[in-house]
């Protein structure tokens, strides 16, 4: 807490942090409980847990992401085609989840008062909620529940 943690290569990491800076190279599986931290990762296989306030930046996501939280800045630079699931349940978040190198995915978004930026046409959305399938939709699944959020998938 209130510290700095740096690691290069870790297969499995479970971390509970508050007001800290965490810099990671390659992580196989990461479980976080984070409050007001700054996370930077080069690549991660599986990431799960809770992220409240602060930021989480991932250069490359390889397998899956499952996070809950409030007021977090979550930005992924590259989502690999083998990623099965991206699940986020939060509010007041700034999310960047680019789908530019994915060809076969489904997005299910639920939320009110959100700003949405997507490279695909959204069907009639009721109060910012929508479901869209690109390709067959069988490869990658995005389940996003976020009110008062900014979602950028471009």
Short mmCIF file of C-alpha atoms in Angstrom, two decimals:
data_model
loop_
_atom_site.label_atom_id
_atom_site.label_comp_id
_atom_site.label_asym_id
_atom_site.label_seq_id
_atom_site.Cartn_x
_atom_site.Cartn_y
_atom_site.Cartn_z
CA UNK A 1 0.00 0.00 0.00
CA UNK A 2 1.20 3.46 -1.01
CA UNK A 3 4.16 1.78 -2.67
CA UNK A 4 5.68 0.71 -5.94
CA UNK A 5 5.88 -2.84 -7.30
CA UNK A 6 7.74 -3.90 -10.44
CA UNK A 7 8.08 -7.41 -11.90
CA UNK A 8 9.18 -8.70 -15.29
CA UNK A 9 7.80 -12.24 -15.75
CA UNK A 10 5.26 -13.86 -13.40
CA UNK A 11 3.08 -16.88 -14.11
CA UNK A 12 0.46 -16.21 -11.39
CA UNK A 13 0.02 -13.11 -9.24
CA UNK A 14 -2.65 -12.15 -6.71
CA UNK A 15 -2.32 -8.58 -5.49
CA UNK A 16 -4.29 -6.35 -3.09
CA UNK A 17 -3.16 -2.74 -3.43
CA UNK A 18 -4.12 0.79 -2.44
CA UNK A 19 -2.69 4.05 -3.81
CA UNK A 20 0.23 2.23 -5.43
CA UNK A 21 2.05 2.00 -8.76
CA UNK A 22 2.32 -1.48 -10.26
CA UNK A 23 4.44 -2.13 -13.38
CA UNK A 24 4.42 -5.65 -14.84
CA UNK A 25 6.04 -7.29 -17.85
CA UNK A 26 4.44 -10.60 -18.85
CA UNK A 27 1.87 -12.10 -16.48
CA UNK A 28 0.08 -15.40 -17.08
CA UNK A 29 -2.77 -14.97 -14.60
CA UNK A 30 -3.43 -11.82 -12.54
CA UNK A 31 -6.04 -11.36 -9.82
CA UNK A 32 -6.34 -7.84 -8.43
CA UNK A 33 -8.11 -5.99 -5.66
CA UNK A 34 -7.15 -2.42 -6.48
CA UNK A 35 -8.14 0.92 -5.00
CA UNK A 36 -6.77 4.12 -6.54
CA UNK A 37 -3.72 2.46 -8.15
CA UNK A 38 -1.88 2.89 -11.42
CA UNK A 39 -1.33 -0.47 -13.19
CA UNK A 40 0.81 -0.83 -16.34
CA UNK A 41 1.28 -4.24 -18.01
CA UNK A 42 3.09 -5.27 -21.16
CA UNK A 43 1.08 -8.47 -21.64
CA UNK A 44 -1.35 -10.50 -19.57
CA UNK A 45 -3.08 -13.81 -20.21
CA UNK A 46 -5.98 -13.72 -17.74
CA UNK A 47 -6.89 -10.76 -15.56
CA UNK A 48 -9.72 -10.73 -13.02
CA UNK A 49 -10.82 -8.98 -9.85
CA UNK A 50 -11.85 -5.51 -8.76
CA UNK A 51 -10.55 -2.11 -9.89
CA UNK A 52 -11.83 1.04 -8.20
CA UNK A 53 -10.42 4.43 -9.18
CA UNK A 54 -7.01 4.84 -10.79
CA UNK A 55 -5.95 3.27 -14.06
CA UNK A 56 -5.18 -0.09 -15.61
CA UNK A 57 -3.28 -0.18 -18.88
CA UNK A 58 -2.54 -3.38 -20.81
CA UNK A 59 -0.42 -3.42 -23.96
CA UNK A 60 -1.56 -6.94 -25.02
CA UNK A 61 -4.45 -9.03 -23.68
CA UNK A 62 -4.00 -12.71 -24.59
CA UNK A 63 -6.88 -14.76 -23.04
CA UNK A 64 -9.56 -13.01 -20.93
CA UNK A 65 -10.47 -10.05 -18.74
CA UNK A 66 -13.12 -10.04 -15.99
CA UNK A 67 -13.26 -6.90 -13.83
CA UNK A 68 -15.72 -5.09 -11.60
CA UNK A 69 -15.32 -1.60 -10.23
CA UNK A 70 -16.08 2.10 -10.10
CA UNK A 71 -14.47 5.12 -11.73
CA UNK A 72 -11.55 3.24 -13.30
CA UNK A 73 -9.63 4.08 -16.45
CA UNK A 74 -9.19 0.71 -18.23
CA UNK A 75 -7.30 0.80 -21.51
CA UNK A 76 -6.18 -2.19 -23.58
CA UNK A 77 -3.92 -1.43 -26.52
CA UNK A 78 -4.31 -4.78 -28.32
CA UNK A 79 -6.84 -7.58 -27.86
CA UNK A 80 -5.49 -10.76 -29.43
CA UNK A 81 -7.84 -12.90 -31.58
CA UNK A 82 -7.58 -15.79 -29.06
CA UNK A 83 -9.21 -13.74 -26.26
CA UNK A 84 -12.40 -15.59 -25.33
CA UNK A 85 -14.12 -13.14 -22.97
CA UNK A 86 -13.93 -9.50 -21.95
CA UNK A 87 -16.34 -8.85 -19.08
CA UNK A 88 -16.61 -5.55 -17.24
CA UNK A 89 -19.23 -4.60 -14.65
CA UNK A 90 -18.79 -1.03 -13.46
CA UNK A 91 -19.81 2.60 -13.56
CA UNK A 92 -18.20 5.97 -14.21
CA UNK A 93 -15.40 4.22 -16.11
CA UNK A 94 -13.33 5.14 -19.14
CA UNK A 95 -12.92 1.97 -21.23
CA UNK A 96 -10.77 1.47 -24.33
CA UNK A 97 -11.23 -1.97 -25.87
CA UNK A 98 -10.17 -1.88 -29.54
CA UNK A 99 -11.67 -4.54 -31.81
CA UNK A 100 -9.80 -3.55 -34.97
CA UNK A 101 -7.92 -6.87 -35.29
CA UNK A 102 -10.93 -9.03 -34.34
CA UNK A 103 -13.20 -10.41 -37.06
CA UNK A 104 -15.66 -12.65 -35.20
CA UNK A 105 -17.14 -11.25 -31.97
CA UNK A 106 -20.27 -10.38 -30.00
CA UNK A 107 -20.76 -7.26 -27.89
CA UNK A 108 -23.49 -7.11 -25.27
CA UNK A 109 -23.56 -3.65 -23.67
CA UNK A 110 -25.88 -2.54 -20.86
CA UNK A 111 -25.70 0.94 -19.43
CA UNK A 112 -27.29 4.33 -19.16
CA UNK A 113 -25.79 7.75 -19.68
CA UNK A 114 -22.74 6.39 -21.52
CA UNK A 115 -20.75 7.75 -24.46
CA UNK A 116 -20.17 4.99 -27.04
CA UNK A 117 -17.61 4.97 -29.86
CA UNK A 118 -17.74 1.82 -31.99
CA UNK A 119 -16.45 0.81 -35.44
CA UNK A 120 -19.66 -1.14 -36.10
CA UNK A 121 -23.24 -0.01 -36.58
CA UNK A 122 -25.31 -0.43 -33.48
CA UNK A 123 -28.88 -1.61 -33.86
CA UNK A 124 -31.59 0.49 -32.26
CA UNK A 125 -30.24 1.02 -28.77
CA UNK A 126 -32.59 1.51 -25.86
CA UNK A 127 -31.06 3.85 -23.30
CA UNK A 128 -27.52 2.98 -24.48
CA UNK A 129 -28.00 -0.80 -24.28
CA UNK A 130 -27.33 -2.93 -27.35
CA UNK A 131 -26.19 -6.30 -28.62
CA UNK A 132 -24.28 -6.66 -31.87
CA UNK A 133 -22.62 -9.58 -33.66
CA UNK A 134 -19.72 -9.18 -36.08
CA UNK A 135 -18.95 -12.23 -38.23
CA UNK A 136 -20.45 -15.31 -36.62
CA UNK A 137 -19.84 -13.92 -33.13
CA UNK A 138 -18.45 -17.22 -31.91
CA UNK A 139 -14.79 -16.28 -31.31
CA UNK A 140 -14.75 -13.34 -28.87
CA UNK A 141 -17.40 -12.24 -26.37
CA UNK A 142 -17.68 -8.79 -24.80
CA UNK A 143 -20.10 -8.52 -21.87
CA UNK A 144 -20.04 -4.91 -20.73
CA UNK A 145 -22.29 -3.46 -18.04
CA UNK A 146 -21.33 0.13 -17.37
CA UNK A 147 -23.46 3.18 -16.57
CA UNK A 148 -22.16 6.71 -17.06
CA UNK A 149 -19.10 5.35 -18.86
CA UNK A 150 -17.14 6.16 -21.96
CA UNK A 151 -16.64 3.09 -24.15
CA UNK A 152 -14.21 3.35 -27.07
CA UNK A 153 -13.95 0.19 -29.19
CA UNK A 154 -12.26 1.87 -32.18
#
